[in-house]
Short mmCIF file of C-alpha atoms in Angstrom, two decimals:
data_model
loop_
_atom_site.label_atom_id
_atom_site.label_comp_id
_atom_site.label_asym_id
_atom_site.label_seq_id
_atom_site.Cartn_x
_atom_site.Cartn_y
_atom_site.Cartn_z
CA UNK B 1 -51.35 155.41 148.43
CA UNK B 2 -48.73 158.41 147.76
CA UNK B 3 -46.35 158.84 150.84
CA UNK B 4 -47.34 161.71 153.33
CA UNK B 5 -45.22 163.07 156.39
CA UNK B 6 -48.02 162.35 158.76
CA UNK B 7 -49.67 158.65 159.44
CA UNK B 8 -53.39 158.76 157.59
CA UNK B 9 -56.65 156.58 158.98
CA UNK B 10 -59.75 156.78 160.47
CA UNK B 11 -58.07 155.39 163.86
CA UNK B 12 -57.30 159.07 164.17
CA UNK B 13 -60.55 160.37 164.45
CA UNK B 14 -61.65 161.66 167.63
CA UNK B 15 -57.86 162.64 168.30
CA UNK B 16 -57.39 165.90 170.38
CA UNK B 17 -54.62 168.50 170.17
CA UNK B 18 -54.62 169.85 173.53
CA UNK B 19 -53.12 173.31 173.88
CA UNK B 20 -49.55 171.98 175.05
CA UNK B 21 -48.97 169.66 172.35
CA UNK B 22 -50.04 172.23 169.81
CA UNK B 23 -47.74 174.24 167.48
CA UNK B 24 -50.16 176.09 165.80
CA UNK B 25 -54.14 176.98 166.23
CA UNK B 26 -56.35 178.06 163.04
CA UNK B 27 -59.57 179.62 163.26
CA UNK B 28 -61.53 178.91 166.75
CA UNK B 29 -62.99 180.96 168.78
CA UNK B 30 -60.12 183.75 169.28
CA UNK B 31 -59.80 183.87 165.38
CA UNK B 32 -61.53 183.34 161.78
CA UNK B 33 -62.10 179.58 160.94
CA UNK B 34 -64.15 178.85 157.14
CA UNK B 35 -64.50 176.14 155.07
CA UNK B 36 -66.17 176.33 151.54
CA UNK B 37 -66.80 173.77 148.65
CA UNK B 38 -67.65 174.83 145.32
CA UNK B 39 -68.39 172.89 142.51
CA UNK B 40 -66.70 174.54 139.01
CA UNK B 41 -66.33 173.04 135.69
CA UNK B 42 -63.72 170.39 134.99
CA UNK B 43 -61.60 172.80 132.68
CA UNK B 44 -61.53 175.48 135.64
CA UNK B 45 -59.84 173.18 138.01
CA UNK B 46 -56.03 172.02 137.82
CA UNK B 47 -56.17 168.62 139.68
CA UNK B 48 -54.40 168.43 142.42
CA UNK B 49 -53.08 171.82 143.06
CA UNK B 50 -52.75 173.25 146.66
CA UNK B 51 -52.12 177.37 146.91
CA UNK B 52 -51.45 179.10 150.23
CA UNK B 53 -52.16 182.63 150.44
CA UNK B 54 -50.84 183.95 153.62
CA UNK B 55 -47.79 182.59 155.96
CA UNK B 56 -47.27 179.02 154.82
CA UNK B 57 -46.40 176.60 158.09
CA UNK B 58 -42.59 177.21 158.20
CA UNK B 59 -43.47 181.06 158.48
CA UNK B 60 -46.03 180.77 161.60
CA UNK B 61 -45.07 181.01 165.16
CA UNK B 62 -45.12 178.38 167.41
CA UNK B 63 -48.45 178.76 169.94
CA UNK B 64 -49.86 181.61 168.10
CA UNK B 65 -53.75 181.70 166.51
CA UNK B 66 -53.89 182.53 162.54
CA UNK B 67 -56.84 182.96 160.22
CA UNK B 68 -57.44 180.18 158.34
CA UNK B 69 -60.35 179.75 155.14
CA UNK B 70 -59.96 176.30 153.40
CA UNK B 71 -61.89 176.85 149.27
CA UNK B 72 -62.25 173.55 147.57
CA UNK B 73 -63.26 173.11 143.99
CA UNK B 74 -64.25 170.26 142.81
CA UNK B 75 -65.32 169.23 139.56
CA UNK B 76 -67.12 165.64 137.39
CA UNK B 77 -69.83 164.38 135.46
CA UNK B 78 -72.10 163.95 138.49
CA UNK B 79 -70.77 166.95 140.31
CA UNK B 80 -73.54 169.42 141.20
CA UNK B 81 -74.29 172.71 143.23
CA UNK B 82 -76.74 170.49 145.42
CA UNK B 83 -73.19 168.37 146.62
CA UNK B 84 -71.27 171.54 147.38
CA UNK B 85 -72.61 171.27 151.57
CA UNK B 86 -72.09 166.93 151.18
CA UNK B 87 -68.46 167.57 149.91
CA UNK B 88 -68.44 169.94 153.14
CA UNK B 89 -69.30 167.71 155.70
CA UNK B 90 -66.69 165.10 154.77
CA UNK B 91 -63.98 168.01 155.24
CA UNK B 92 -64.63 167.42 159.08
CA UNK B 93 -63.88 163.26 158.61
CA UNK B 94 -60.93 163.65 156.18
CA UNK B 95 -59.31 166.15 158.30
CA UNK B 96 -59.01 164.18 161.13
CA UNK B 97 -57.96 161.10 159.46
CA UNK B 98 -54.65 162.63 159.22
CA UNK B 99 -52.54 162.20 162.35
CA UNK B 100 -51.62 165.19 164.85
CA UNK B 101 -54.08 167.21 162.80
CA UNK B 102 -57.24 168.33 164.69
CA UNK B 103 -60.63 169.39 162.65
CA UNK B 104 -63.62 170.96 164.70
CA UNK B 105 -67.54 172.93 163.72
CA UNK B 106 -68.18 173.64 160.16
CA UNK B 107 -68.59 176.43 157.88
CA UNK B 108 -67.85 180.02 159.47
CA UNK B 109 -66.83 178.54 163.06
CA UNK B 110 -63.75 176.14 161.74
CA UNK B 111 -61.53 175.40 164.62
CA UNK B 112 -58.36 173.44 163.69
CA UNK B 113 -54.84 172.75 166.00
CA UNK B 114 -51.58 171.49 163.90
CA UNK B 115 -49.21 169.15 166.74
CA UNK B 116 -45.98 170.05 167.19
CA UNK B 117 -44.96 166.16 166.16
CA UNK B 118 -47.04 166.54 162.71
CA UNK B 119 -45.61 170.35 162.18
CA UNK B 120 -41.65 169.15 162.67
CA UNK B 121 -42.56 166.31 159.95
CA UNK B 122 -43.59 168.85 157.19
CA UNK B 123 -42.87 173.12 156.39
CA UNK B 124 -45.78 173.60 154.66
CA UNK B 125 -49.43 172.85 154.54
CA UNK B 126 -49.20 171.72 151.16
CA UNK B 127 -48.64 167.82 151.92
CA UNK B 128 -51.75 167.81 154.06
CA UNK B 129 -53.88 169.82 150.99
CA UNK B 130 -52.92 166.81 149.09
CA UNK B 131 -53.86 164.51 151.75
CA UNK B 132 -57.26 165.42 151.81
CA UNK B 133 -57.59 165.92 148.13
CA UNK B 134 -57.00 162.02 147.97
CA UNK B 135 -58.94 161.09 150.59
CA UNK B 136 -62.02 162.73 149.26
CA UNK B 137 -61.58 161.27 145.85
CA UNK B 138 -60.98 157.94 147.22
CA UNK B 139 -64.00 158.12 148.56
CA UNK B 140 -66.21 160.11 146.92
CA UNK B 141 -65.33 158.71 143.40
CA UNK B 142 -67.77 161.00 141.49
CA UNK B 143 -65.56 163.78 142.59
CA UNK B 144 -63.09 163.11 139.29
CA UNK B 145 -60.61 166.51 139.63
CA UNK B 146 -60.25 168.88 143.20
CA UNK B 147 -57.96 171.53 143.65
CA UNK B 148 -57.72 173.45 147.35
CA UNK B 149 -56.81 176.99 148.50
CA UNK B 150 -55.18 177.83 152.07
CA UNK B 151 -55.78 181.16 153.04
CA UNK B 152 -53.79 182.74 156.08
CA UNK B 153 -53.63 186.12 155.41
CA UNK B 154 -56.16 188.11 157.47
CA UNK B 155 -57.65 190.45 155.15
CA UNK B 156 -57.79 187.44 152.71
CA UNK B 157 -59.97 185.49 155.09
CA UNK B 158 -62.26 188.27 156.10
CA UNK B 159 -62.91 188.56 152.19
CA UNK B 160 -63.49 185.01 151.62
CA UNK B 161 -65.60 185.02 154.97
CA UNK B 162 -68.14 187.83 153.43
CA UNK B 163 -68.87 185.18 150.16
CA UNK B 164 -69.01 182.68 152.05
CA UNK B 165 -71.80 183.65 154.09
CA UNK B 166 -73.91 185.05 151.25
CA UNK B 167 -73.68 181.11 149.99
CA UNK B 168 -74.46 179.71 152.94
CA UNK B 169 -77.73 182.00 153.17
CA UNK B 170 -78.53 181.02 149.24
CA UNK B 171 -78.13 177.58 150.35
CA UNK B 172 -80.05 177.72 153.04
CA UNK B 173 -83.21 179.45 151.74
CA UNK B 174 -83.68 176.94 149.30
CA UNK B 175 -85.63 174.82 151.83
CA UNK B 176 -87.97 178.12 152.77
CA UNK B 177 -91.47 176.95 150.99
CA UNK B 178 -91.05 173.08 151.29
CA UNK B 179 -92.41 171.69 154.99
CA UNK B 180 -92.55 168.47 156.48
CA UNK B 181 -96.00 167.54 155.66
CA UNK B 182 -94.86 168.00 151.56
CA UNK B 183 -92.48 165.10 150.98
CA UNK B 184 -92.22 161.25 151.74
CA UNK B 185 -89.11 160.70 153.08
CA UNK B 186 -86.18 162.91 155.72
CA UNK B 187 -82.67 162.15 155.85
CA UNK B 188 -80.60 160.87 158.02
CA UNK B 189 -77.20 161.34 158.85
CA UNK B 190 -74.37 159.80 161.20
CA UNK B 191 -71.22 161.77 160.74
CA UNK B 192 -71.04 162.84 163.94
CA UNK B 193 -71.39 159.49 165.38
CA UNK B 194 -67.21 158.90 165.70
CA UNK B 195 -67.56 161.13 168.88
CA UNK B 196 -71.36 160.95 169.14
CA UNK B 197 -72.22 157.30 168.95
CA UNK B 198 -75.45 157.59 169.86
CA UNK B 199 -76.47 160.55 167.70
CA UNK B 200 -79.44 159.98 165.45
CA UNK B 201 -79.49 163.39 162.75
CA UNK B 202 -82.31 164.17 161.28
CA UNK B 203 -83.29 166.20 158.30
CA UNK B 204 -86.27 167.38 157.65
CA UNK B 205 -87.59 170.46 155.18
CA UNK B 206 -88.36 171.94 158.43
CA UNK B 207 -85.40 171.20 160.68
CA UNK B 208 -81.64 171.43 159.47
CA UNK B 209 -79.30 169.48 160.27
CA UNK B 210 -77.36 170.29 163.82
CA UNK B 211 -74.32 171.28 162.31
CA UNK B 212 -76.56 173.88 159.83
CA UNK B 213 -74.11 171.93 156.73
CA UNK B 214 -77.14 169.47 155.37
CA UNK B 215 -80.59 170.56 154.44
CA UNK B 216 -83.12 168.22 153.12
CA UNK B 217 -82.26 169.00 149.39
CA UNK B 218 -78.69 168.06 150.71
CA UNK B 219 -79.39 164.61 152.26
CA UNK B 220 -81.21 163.81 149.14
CA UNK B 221 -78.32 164.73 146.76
CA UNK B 222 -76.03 162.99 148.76
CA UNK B 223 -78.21 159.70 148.90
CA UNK B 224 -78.55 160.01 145.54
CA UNK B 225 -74.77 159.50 144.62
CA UNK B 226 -73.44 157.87 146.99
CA UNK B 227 -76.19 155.27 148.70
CA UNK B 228 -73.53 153.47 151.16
CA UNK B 229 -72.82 156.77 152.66
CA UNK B 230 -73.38 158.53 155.99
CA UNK B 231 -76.38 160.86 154.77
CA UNK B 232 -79.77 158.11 153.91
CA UNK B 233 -83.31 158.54 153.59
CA UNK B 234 -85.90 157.90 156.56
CA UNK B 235 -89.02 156.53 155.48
CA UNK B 236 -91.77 159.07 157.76
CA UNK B 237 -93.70 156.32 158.15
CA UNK B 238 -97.00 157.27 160.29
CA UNK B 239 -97.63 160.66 161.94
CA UNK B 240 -98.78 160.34 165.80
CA UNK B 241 -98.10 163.63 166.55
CA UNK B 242 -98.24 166.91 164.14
CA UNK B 243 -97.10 169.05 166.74
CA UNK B 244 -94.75 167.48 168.34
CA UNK B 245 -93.03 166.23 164.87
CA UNK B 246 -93.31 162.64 165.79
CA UNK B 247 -93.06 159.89 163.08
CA UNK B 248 -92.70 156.07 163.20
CA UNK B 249 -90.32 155.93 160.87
CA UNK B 250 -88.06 158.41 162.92
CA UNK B 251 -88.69 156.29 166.05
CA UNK B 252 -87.40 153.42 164.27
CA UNK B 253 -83.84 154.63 163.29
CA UNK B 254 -83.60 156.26 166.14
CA UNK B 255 -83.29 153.08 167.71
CA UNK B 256 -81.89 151.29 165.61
CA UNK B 257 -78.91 154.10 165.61
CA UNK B 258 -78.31 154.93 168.88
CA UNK B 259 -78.72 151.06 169.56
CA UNK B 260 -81.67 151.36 172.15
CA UNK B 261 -80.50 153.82 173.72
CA UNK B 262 -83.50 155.61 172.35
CA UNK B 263 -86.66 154.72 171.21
CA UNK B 264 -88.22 158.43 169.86
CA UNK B 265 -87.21 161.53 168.65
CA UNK B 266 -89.83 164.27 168.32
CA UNK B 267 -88.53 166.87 165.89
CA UNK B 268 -90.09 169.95 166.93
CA UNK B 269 -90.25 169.64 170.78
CA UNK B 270 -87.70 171.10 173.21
CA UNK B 271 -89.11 168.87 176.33
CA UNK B 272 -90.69 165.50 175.73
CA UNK B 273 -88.16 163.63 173.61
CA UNK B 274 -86.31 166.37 171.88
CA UNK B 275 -83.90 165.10 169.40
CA UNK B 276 -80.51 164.45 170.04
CA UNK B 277 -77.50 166.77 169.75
CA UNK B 278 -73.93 165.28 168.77
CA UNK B 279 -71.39 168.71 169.35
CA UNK B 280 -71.45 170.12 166.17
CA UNK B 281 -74.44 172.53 166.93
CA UNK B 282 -74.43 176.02 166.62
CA UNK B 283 -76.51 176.78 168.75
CA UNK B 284 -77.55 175.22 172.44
CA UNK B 285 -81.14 176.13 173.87
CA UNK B 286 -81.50 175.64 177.45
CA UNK B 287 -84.42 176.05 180.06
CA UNK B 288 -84.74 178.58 182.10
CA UNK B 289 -87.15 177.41 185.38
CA UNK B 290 -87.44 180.39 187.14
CA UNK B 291 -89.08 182.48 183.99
CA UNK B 292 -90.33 179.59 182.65
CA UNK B 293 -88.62 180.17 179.39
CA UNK B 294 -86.01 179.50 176.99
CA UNK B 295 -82.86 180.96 176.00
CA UNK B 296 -80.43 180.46 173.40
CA UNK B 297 -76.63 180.50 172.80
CA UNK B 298 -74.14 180.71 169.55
CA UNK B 299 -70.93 179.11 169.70
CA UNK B 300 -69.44 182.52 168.79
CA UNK B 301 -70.65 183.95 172.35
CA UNK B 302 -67.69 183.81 174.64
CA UNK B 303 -69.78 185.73 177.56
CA UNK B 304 -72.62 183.86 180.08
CA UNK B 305 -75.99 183.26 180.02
CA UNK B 306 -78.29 184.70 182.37
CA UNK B 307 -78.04 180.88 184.49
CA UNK B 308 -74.15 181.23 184.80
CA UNK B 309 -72.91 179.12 182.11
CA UNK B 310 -71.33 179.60 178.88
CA UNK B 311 -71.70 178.33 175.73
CA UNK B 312 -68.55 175.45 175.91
CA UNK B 313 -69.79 174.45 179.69
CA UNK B 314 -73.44 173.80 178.07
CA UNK B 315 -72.45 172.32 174.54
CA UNK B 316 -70.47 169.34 177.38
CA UNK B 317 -73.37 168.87 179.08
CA UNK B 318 -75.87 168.87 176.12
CA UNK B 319 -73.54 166.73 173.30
CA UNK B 320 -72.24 163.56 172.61
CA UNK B 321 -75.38 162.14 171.38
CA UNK B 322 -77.52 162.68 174.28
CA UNK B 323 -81.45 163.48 174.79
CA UNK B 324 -81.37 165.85 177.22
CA UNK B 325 -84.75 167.35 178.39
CA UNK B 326 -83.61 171.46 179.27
CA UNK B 327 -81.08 171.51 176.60
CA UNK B 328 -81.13 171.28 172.45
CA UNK B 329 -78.64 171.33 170.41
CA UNK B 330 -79.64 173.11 166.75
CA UNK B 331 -78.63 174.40 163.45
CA UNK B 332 -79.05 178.31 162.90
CA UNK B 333 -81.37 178.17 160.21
CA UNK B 334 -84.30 175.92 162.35
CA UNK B 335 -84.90 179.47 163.72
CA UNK B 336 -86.81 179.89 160.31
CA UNK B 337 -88.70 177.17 160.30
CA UNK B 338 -91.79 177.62 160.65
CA UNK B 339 -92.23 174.61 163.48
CA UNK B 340 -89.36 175.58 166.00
CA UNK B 341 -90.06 173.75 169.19
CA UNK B 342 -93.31 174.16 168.36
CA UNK B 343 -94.50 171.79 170.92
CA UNK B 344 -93.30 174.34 173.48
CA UNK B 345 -94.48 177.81 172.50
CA UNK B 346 -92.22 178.65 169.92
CA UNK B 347 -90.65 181.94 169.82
CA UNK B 348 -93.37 183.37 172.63
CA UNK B 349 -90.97 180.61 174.69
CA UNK B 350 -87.78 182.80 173.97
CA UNK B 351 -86.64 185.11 176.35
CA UNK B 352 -83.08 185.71 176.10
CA UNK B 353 -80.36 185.63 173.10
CA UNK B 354 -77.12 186.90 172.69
CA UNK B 355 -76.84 190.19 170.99
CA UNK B 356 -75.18 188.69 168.13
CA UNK B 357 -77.08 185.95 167.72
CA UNK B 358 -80.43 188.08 167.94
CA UNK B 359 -79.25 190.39 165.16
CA UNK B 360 -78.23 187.94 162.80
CA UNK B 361 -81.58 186.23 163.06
CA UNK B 362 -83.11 189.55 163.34
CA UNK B 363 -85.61 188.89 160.43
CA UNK B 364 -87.25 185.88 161.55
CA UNK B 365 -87.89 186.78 165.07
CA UNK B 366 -91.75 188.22 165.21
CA UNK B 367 -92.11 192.35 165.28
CA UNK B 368 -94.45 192.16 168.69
CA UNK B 369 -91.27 189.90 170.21
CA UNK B 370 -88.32 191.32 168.80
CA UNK B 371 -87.72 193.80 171.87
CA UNK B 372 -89.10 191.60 174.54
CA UNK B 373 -86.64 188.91 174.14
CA UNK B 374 -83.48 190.16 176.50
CA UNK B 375 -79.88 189.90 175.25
CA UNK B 376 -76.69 189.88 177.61
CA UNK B 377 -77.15 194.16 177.66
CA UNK B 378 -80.33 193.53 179.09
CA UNK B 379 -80.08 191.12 181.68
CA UNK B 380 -77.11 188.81 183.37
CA UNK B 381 -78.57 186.86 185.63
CA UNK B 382 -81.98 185.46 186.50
CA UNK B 383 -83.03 188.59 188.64
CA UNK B 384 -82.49 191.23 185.91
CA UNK B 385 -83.76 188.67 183.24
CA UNK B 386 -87.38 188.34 185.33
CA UNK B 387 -86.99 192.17 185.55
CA UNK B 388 -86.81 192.26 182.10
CA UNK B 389 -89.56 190.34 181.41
CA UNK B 390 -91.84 191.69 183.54
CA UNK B 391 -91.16 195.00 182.21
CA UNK B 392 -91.73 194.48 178.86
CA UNK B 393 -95.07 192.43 179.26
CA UNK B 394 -93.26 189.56 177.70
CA UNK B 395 -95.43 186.08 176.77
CA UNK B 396 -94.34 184.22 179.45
CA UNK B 397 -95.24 186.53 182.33
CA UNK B 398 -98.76 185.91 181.77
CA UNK B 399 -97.71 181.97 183.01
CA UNK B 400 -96.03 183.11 186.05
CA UNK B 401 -99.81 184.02 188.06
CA UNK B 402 -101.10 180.59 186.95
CA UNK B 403 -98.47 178.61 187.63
CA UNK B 404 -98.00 180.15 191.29
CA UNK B 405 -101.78 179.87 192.46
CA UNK B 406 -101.33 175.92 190.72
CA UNK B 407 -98.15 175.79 193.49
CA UNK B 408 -100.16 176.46 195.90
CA UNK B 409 -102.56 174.15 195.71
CA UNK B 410 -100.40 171.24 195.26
CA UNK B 411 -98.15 172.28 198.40
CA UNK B 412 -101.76 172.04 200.50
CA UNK B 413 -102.82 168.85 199.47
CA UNK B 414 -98.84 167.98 199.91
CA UNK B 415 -98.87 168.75 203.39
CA UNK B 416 -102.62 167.28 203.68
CA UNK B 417 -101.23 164.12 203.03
CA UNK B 418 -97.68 164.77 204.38
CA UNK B 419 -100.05 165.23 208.15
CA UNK B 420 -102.44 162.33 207.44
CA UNK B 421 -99.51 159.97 206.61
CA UNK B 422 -96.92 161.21 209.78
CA UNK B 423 -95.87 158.26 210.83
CA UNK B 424 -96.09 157.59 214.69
CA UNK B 425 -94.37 155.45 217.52
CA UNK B 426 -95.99 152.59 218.52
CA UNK B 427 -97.25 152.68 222.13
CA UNK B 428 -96.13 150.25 224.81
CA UNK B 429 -97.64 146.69 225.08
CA UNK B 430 -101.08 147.50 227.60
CA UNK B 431 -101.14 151.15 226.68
CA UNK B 432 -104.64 152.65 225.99
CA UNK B 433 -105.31 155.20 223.11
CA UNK B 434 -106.88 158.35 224.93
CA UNK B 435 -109.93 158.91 223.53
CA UNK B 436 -109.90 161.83 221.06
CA UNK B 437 -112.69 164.79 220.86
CA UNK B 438 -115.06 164.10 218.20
CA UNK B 439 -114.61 167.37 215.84
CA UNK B 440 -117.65 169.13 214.19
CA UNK B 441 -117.73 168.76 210.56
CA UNK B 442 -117.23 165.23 210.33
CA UNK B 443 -118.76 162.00 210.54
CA UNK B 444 -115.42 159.55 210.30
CA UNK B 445 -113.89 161.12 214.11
CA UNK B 446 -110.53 161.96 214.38
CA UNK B 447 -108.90 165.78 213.92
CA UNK B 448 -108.23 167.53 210.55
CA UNK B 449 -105.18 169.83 210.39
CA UNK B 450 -105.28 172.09 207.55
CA UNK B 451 -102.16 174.14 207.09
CA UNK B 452 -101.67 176.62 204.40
CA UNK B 453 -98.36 178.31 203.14
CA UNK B 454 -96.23 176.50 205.45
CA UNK B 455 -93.66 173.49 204.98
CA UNK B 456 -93.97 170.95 207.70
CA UNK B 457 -91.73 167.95 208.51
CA UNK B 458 -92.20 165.58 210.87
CA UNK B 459 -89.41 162.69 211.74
CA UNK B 460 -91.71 161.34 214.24
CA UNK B 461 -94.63 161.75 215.96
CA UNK B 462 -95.30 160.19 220.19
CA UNK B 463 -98.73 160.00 221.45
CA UNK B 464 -98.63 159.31 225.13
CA UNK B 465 -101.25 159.19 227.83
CA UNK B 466 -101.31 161.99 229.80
CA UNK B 467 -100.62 161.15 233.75
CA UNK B 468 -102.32 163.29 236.63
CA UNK B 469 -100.64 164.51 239.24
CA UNK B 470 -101.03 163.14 242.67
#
């Protein structure tokens, strides 16, 4: 292995860079973050190479936030367009092998932090390009020749950010007219699992992987070449539940992977065993009780939600492998799909998405919806948001009536019970029960109280005879 400035091994994954051991942030939220393989023919790429356009390291300022686009090529026999999001996800891994050297998201939301121990140990990023270049080729071995561009340079990154996105979306379409029901086998995948151990990804035609990097043609290609690797097929095994997406073969890895922790995974279902969500997702879903509906939030929204919580407070409480019922971690593009949380209404369940997030799924939201579903200009907080709602006749309304009168009846036949079951002091050794009137209407004795609308509670009840006066 060639000598680096900086310690390399997976013992280094999972490392953080907090804020005061940082010299430099790249990307994140207060900047521009991308990453972007492409594969290009072998006589296009000079092996090896590592170009910086932009301030190199030795020219940025300690504690400031830069732009930062990372454009691999990579090139070899078996080398093909349907590897180019595979490649991708192993930029996350080989990042943070490297010590002091922080890698978080994917794609368009790249956040990275450089230490200030790893930034006095080298001047330039071109040692770390290098770094990575080897790593990948150790192991990924079909990937024969790679050559990397840094870009730093704001203007430069906005560019590269505008193609970027238009491959993403070619990428991602490429799953539009293939479904579930049409193929034998999903893919699984357990990159996240360093910092998500019990995280069980799966890909399906119709559901995208959390991170929005690996769609079903993607898991297969990467199966394909590289069988020992993190991204493996699922045998479906048998459907119990259309709906609902639930498969034994699903159920079985999912134990298996989260070891027990687990035992189902229902792909398109926000409530009764939703999948699981590691921390990569770009987008969290979370329930909203008092509409009876559900909203979603991008990682790019830095405002609140109409419950008081942002995205980064959520994304803590929803990740690290968990199966949360109220939250869901998910990948942009399962807004297309044809199945989102199916189980649970489906976009008549959505009532509230961040104005950016609503436009840039603009087209798959349904015409009779588009302007019922709030964004943070139409409501910030749950009164506004039912205001919203209401005014706008939006599906979930209709549920509110229903599940009131249903209240209703269940707090009566609480309280019913709650009477009939008070419990009561015992009387004194020798003490006689008064006899009790006889009430019309009944044949058992004894006196019904019925109360409606009220909340009753009783820490004890004393029945004592009654003494006359002398």
């Amino acid at each position: 292995m060639a000598e680096f400035p900086f310690e390399i091994s997976p013992m280094f994954e999972g490392e953080r860079v907090r804020k005061d051991g940082m010299f430099v942030e790249l990307g994140g939220p207060k900047s521009l973050g991308l990453e972007l393989v492409r594969a290009k023919p072998m006589d296009e790429i000079e092996d090896d190479r590592v170009t910086i356009i932009g301030p190199d390291l030795k020219e940025m300022e300690e504690g400031k936030t830069y732009p930062w686009a990372m454009i691999f090529n990579i090139g070899g026999e078996l080398v093909e367009p349907d590897l180019e999001s595979v490649v991708e996800r192993r930029v996350h891994d080989f990042i943070n092998y490297c010590q002091g050297i922080m890698h978080l998201n994917q794609r368009y939301d790249v956040w990275m932090r450089v230490s200030k121990d790893t930034a006095s140990k080298m001047d330039s990023f071109e040692p770390f390009g290098q770094a990575v270049m080897m790593l990948f080729k150790t192991e990924l071995p079909f990937i024969e020749k790679m050559q990397v561009t840094f870009y730093t340079d704001q203007a430069e990154v906005e560019k590269q950010m505008v193609e970027a996105k238009e491959i993403f979306k070619a990428r991602d379409a490429r799953t539009k007219d293939l479904h579930d029901e049409d193929v034998d086998v999903f893919y699984g995948c357990t990159l996240c699992q360093s910092f998500a151990p019990t995280n069980v990804c799966v890909v399906s035609p119709d559901r995208v992987s959390l991170c929005g990097a690996i769609n079903w043609f993607d898991g297969r290609a990467a199966a394909k070449v590289d069988p020992e690797g993190p991204q493996f097929e699922i045998a479906k095994g048998d459907l119990l539940d259309a709906e609902k997406g639930e498969y034994t073969g699903i159920n079985e890895i999912a134990k298996k992977l989260s070891a027990g922790e687990f035992d189902k995974i229902k792909l398109h279902s926000f409530f009764d065993a939703p999948h699981t969500s590691c921390g990569c997702f770009e987008v969290v879903g979370f329930y909203i009780p008092e509409v009876d509906g559900i909203g979603w939030v991008n990682r790019e929204y830095q405002g609140m939600a109409p419950n008081g919580i942002g995205f980064s407070t959520m994304a803590g409480q929803t990740g690290g492998g968990k199966q949360i019922v109220g939250f869901l971690g998910i990948g942009i593009n399962y807004f297309y799909s044809p199945k989102f949380i199916q189980a649970d209404g489906g976009w008549n369940r959505v009532v509230w998405l961040p104005s950016m997030l609503k436009e840039k799924i603009a087209e798959t939201i349904p015409e009779d919806l588009k302007d019922k579903i709030a964004t943070e200009n139409d409501a910030t907080d749950i009164e506004s948001l039912k205001a919203f709602l209401q005014e706008k006749n939006h599906p979930v309304v209709a549920t509110w009536a229903a599940a009131e009168e249903e209240e209703e009846e269940e707090e009566e036949e609480e309280e019913e019970v709650a009477v009939a079951a008070a419990p009561m002091m015992m009387p004194a050794t020798g003490f006689q029960m008064p006899a009790m009137p006889m009430m019309s209407g009944g044949s058992s004795g004894g006196i019904k109280l019925t109360f409606k609308n009220a909340k009753i509670t009783i820490d004890r009840m004393i029945i004592s005879e009654k003494k006359e006066k002398k």
